[in-house]
Short mmCIF file of C-alpha atoms in Angstrom, two decimals:
data_model
loop_
_atom_site.label_atom_id
_atom_site.label_comp_id
_atom_site.label_asym_id
_atom_site.label_seq_id
_atom_site.Cartn_x
_atom_site.Cartn_y
_atom_site.Cartn_z
CA UNK A 1 -5.18 -20.40 -11.09
CA UNK A 2 -5.85 -18.60 -7.80
CA UNK A 3 -9.38 -17.32 -7.28
CA UNK A 4 -9.32 -13.91 -5.57
CA UNK A 5 -12.15 -11.74 -4.25
CA UNK A 6 -11.71 -8.01 -3.51
CA UNK A 7 -13.57 -6.35 -0.63
CA UNK A 8 -13.38 -2.55 -0.35
CA UNK A 9 -16.00 0.18 -0.11
CA UNK A 10 -14.21 2.43 -2.62
CA UNK A 11 -14.92 1.55 -6.29
CA UNK A 12 -11.68 3.15 -7.50
CA UNK A 13 -9.67 0.93 -5.14
CA UNK A 14 -11.49 -2.20 -6.30
CA UNK A 15 -10.96 -1.28 -9.95
CA UNK A 16 -7.27 -0.59 -9.41
CA UNK A 17 -6.73 -3.86 -7.57
CA UNK A 18 -8.66 -5.82 -10.20
CA UNK A 19 -6.50 -4.39 -12.98
CA UNK A 20 -3.32 -5.06 -11.04
CA UNK A 21 -4.23 -8.65 -10.20
CA UNK A 22 -5.69 -9.68 -13.53
CA UNK A 23 -2.43 -8.71 -15.25
CA UNK A 24 -0.98 -11.78 -13.53
CA UNK A 25 -1.72 -14.99 -15.49
CA UNK A 26 -1.93 -17.02 -12.29
CA UNK A 27 -4.80 -15.02 -10.78
CA UNK A 28 -8.45 -14.58 -11.64
CA UNK A 29 -10.62 -12.06 -9.79
CA UNK A 30 -13.88 -13.92 -9.24
CA UNK A 31 -15.78 -11.02 -7.69
CA UNK A 32 -15.95 -7.91 -5.57
CA UNK A 33 -17.86 -6.67 -2.53
CA UNK A 34 -18.33 -3.17 -1.12
CA UNK A 35 -19.12 -4.09 2.49
CA UNK A 36 -18.49 -6.76 5.07
CA UNK A 37 -22.03 -8.10 4.88
CA UNK A 38 -21.86 -8.35 1.09
CA UNK A 39 -18.48 -10.06 1.34
CA UNK A 40 -19.92 -12.81 3.55
CA UNK A 41 -22.65 -13.57 1.01
CA UNK A 42 -20.38 -13.39 -2.04
CA UNK A 43 -17.67 -15.53 -0.46
CA UNK A 44 -20.21 -18.29 -0.01
CA UNK A 45 -21.31 -17.98 -3.64
CA UNK A 46 -17.89 -17.53 -5.28
CA UNK A 47 -15.66 -19.82 -3.20
CA UNK A 48 -12.49 -17.69 -3.49
CA UNK A 49 -9.10 -19.03 -2.48
CA UNK A 50 -7.93 -15.64 -1.18
CA UNK A 51 -9.96 -12.60 -0.11
CA UNK A 52 -8.40 -9.14 0.04
CA UNK A 53 -10.30 -7.46 2.86
CA UNK A 54 -10.50 -3.78 3.78
CA UNK A 55 -11.02 -3.14 7.49
CA UNK A 56 -13.32 -0.18 7.92
CA UNK A 57 -16.41 -0.16 5.74
CA UNK A 58 -20.07 0.72 6.12
CA UNK A 59 -22.39 -2.25 6.20
CA UNK A 60 -20.20 -4.52 8.31
CA UNK A 61 -16.50 -4.13 9.05
CA UNK A 62 -13.69 -6.32 7.76
CA UNK A 63 -12.92 -8.02 11.07
CA UNK A 64 -16.47 -9.22 11.57
CA UNK A 65 -16.70 -10.31 7.94
CA UNK A 66 -13.43 -12.23 8.24
CA UNK A 67 -14.67 -14.15 11.25
CA UNK A 68 -18.01 -14.98 9.62
CA UNK A 69 -16.46 -16.01 6.29
CA UNK A 70 -13.91 -18.32 7.89
CA UNK A 71 -16.54 -19.89 10.14
CA UNK A 72 -18.48 -20.92 7.03
CA UNK A 73 -15.55 -21.48 4.69
CA UNK A 74 -12.32 -22.21 6.60
CA UNK A 75 -10.45 -23.19 3.43
CA UNK A 76 -10.46 -19.57 2.21
CA UNK A 77 -7.61 -17.26 3.21
CA UNK A 78 -8.29 -13.66 4.19
CA UNK A 79 -5.58 -11.04 3.74
CA UNK A 80 -6.39 -7.64 5.24
CA UNK A 81 -5.42 -4.77 2.94
CA UNK A 82 -5.88 -1.45 4.70
CA UNK A 83 -4.44 1.96 5.52
CA UNK A 84 -4.76 1.35 9.28
CA UNK A 85 -2.04 -0.24 11.40
CA UNK A 86 -2.93 0.41 15.03
CA UNK A 87 -2.17 -2.35 17.50
CA UNK A 88 -5.88 -2.86 18.13
CA UNK A 89 -6.72 -3.24 14.42
CA UNK A 90 -3.89 -5.71 13.84
CA UNK A 91 -4.72 -7.87 16.86
CA UNK A 92 -8.46 -7.92 16.07
CA UNK A 93 -7.77 -9.01 12.49
CA UNK A 94 -5.35 -11.75 13.53
CA UNK A 95 -7.72 -13.01 16.22
CA UNK A 96 -10.51 -13.15 13.63
CA UNK A 97 -8.37 -15.55 11.60
CA UNK A 98 -6.78 -13.32 8.95
CA UNK A 99 -3.84 -14.99 7.23
CA UNK A 100 -2.19 -11.67 6.49
CA UNK A 101 -2.17 -7.95 7.18
CA UNK A 102 -0.88 -5.64 4.47
CA UNK A 103 -0.94 -1.89 4.03
CA UNK A 104 -2.27 -0.26 0.88
CA UNK A 105 1.16 1.13 0.01
CA UNK A 106 2.35 -2.46 -0.61
CA UNK A 107 3.98 -2.85 -4.03
CA UNK A 108 2.34 -4.95 -6.75
CA UNK A 109 5.12 -7.53 -6.57
CA UNK A 110 4.79 -7.86 -2.80
CA UNK A 111 0.99 -8.06 -3.02
CA UNK A 112 1.14 -10.86 -5.61
CA UNK A 113 3.71 -12.72 -3.52
CA UNK A 114 1.56 -12.29 -0.41
CA UNK A 115 -1.54 -13.67 -2.16
CA UNK A 116 0.41 -16.73 -3.32
CA UNK A 117 1.88 -17.24 0.15
CA UNK A 118 -1.51 -16.90 1.85
CA UNK A 119 -2.97 -19.45 -0.57
CA UNK A 120 -0.23 -21.86 0.55
CA UNK A 121 -1.29 -21.38 4.16
CA UNK A 122 1.49 -19.00 5.14
CA UNK A 123 1.15 -15.83 7.22
CA UNK A 124 1.97 -12.57 5.43
CA UNK A 125 2.60 -9.25 7.18
CA UNK A 126 3.81 -5.85 6.06
CA UNK A 127 7.20 -5.11 7.67
CA UNK A 128 5.80 -2.34 9.89
CA UNK A 129 2.94 -4.59 11.02
CA UNK A 130 5.37 -7.41 11.84
CA UNK A 131 7.45 -4.97 13.88
CA UNK A 132 4.39 -3.85 15.85
CA UNK A 133 3.42 -7.43 16.64
CA UNK A 134 6.93 -8.37 17.76
CA UNK A 135 7.14 -5.24 19.92
CA UNK A 136 3.77 -6.01 21.45
CA UNK A 137 4.82 -9.59 22.22
CA UNK A 138 8.03 -8.43 23.88
CA UNK A 139 6.41 -5.65 25.88
CA UNK A 140 5.41 -6.36 29.47
CA UNK A 141 1.73 -7.13 29.92
CA UNK A 142 -0.38 -4.00 30.05
CA UNK A 143 -2.36 -3.65 33.26
CA UNK A 144 -6.03 -3.49 32.37
CA UNK A 145 -8.22 -0.54 33.31
CA UNK A 146 -10.97 -1.01 35.85
CA UNK A 147 -14.58 -0.49 34.72
CA UNK A 148 -14.68 2.90 36.50
CA UNK A 149 -11.36 3.98 34.98
CA UNK A 150 -12.68 3.03 31.56
CA UNK A 151 -15.86 5.06 32.19
CA UNK A 152 -13.83 8.10 33.18
CA UNK A 153 -11.50 7.82 30.20
CA UNK A 154 -14.42 7.36 27.80
CA UNK A 155 -15.88 10.65 29.04
CA UNK A 156 -12.48 12.31 28.66
CA UNK A 157 -12.53 11.10 25.04
CA UNK A 158 -15.87 12.85 24.59
CA UNK A 159 -14.28 16.12 25.70
CA UNK A 160 -15.75 16.43 29.20
CA UNK A 161 -13.87 18.27 31.94
CA UNK A 162 -13.07 16.65 35.28
CA UNK A 163 -15.95 18.52 36.91
CA UNK A 164 -18.38 17.40 34.18
CA UNK A 165 -17.20 13.81 34.51
CA UNK A 166 -17.73 13.97 38.26
CA UNK A 167 -21.30 15.18 37.81
CA UNK A 168 -22.02 12.54 35.15
CA UNK A 169 -20.73 9.70 37.35
CA UNK A 170 -21.85 11.14 40.71
CA UNK A 171 -18.34 11.26 42.09
CA UNK A 172 -16.15 14.14 43.25
CA UNK A 173 -13.74 15.97 40.99
CA UNK A 174 -10.91 14.77 43.24
CA UNK A 175 -11.97 11.16 42.68
CA UNK A 176 -11.98 11.78 38.93
CA UNK A 177 -8.41 13.08 39.15
CA UNK A 178 -7.40 10.02 41.17
CA UNK A 179 -8.85 7.68 38.54
CA UNK A 180 -7.05 9.60 35.78
CA UNK A 181 -3.72 9.43 37.59
CA UNK A 182 -4.12 5.65 37.87
CA UNK A 183 -4.96 5.49 34.15
CA UNK A 184 -1.87 7.55 33.30
CA UNK A 185 0.29 5.18 35.34
CA UNK A 186 -1.15 2.05 33.76
CA UNK A 187 -0.81 3.40 30.23
CA UNK A 188 2.59 5.01 30.74
CA UNK A 189 1.42 8.49 29.68
CA UNK A 190 1.38 11.91 31.27
CA UNK A 191 -1.69 13.68 29.91
CA UNK A 192 -5.34 13.19 28.96
CA UNK A 193 -4.84 13.30 25.18
CA UNK A 194 -2.10 10.68 25.26
CA UNK A 195 -4.21 8.48 27.54
CA UNK A 196 -7.13 8.50 25.11
CA UNK A 197 -4.91 7.91 22.07
CA UNK A 198 -3.05 5.06 23.75
CA UNK A 199 -6.25 3.43 25.01
CA UNK A 200 -7.74 3.56 21.51
CA UNK A 201 -4.61 2.06 19.97
CA UNK A 202 -4.62 -0.79 22.49
CA UNK A 203 -8.33 -1.48 22.09
CA UNK A 204 -9.14 -0.42 25.67
CA UNK A 205 -11.57 2.18 24.30
CA UNK A 206 -13.70 1.95 21.17
CA UNK A 207 -14.25 4.82 18.77
#
């Protein structure tokens, strides 16, 4: 009997998952948590074999909770179950030690199979997530942004104009444009909006 814990800040999601999982005779849902911080405490108390972990929650996010849970209880397996599949989210979850990354549109059969596989120590990924990881591995290394380029792009993300960025950083508007052109080249984009979106996806900027 596999012991599973559900972590999600939406009660309706937790209830739906509990009903879906408990219909399987090989699974027992030992508990639930509505935040990352609560998940860390409950995982220590409940000793689950597999934890289904949402990513973005108030009161501690899923990545941080995953890292903390596995540091204290490495025998547990964490499978991320989320609606988000940006490169940055996937990489952060994997680096934190997650054994799997599934999207919430995963079928019941696939979810049950993934839980069983994770419990055996296997890695489980939604097809689209696996594709993103393979593409990322095959892509040439992305040149990192300099601290100043990151500062400029962060202000772009806040909606500031080039002139406003120049005043905020005590540099000329021409220098701002130069930094942005370098950012565009490094990220392979041609405009400010695409630069911000790409940087967020790659984890070069935080929301």
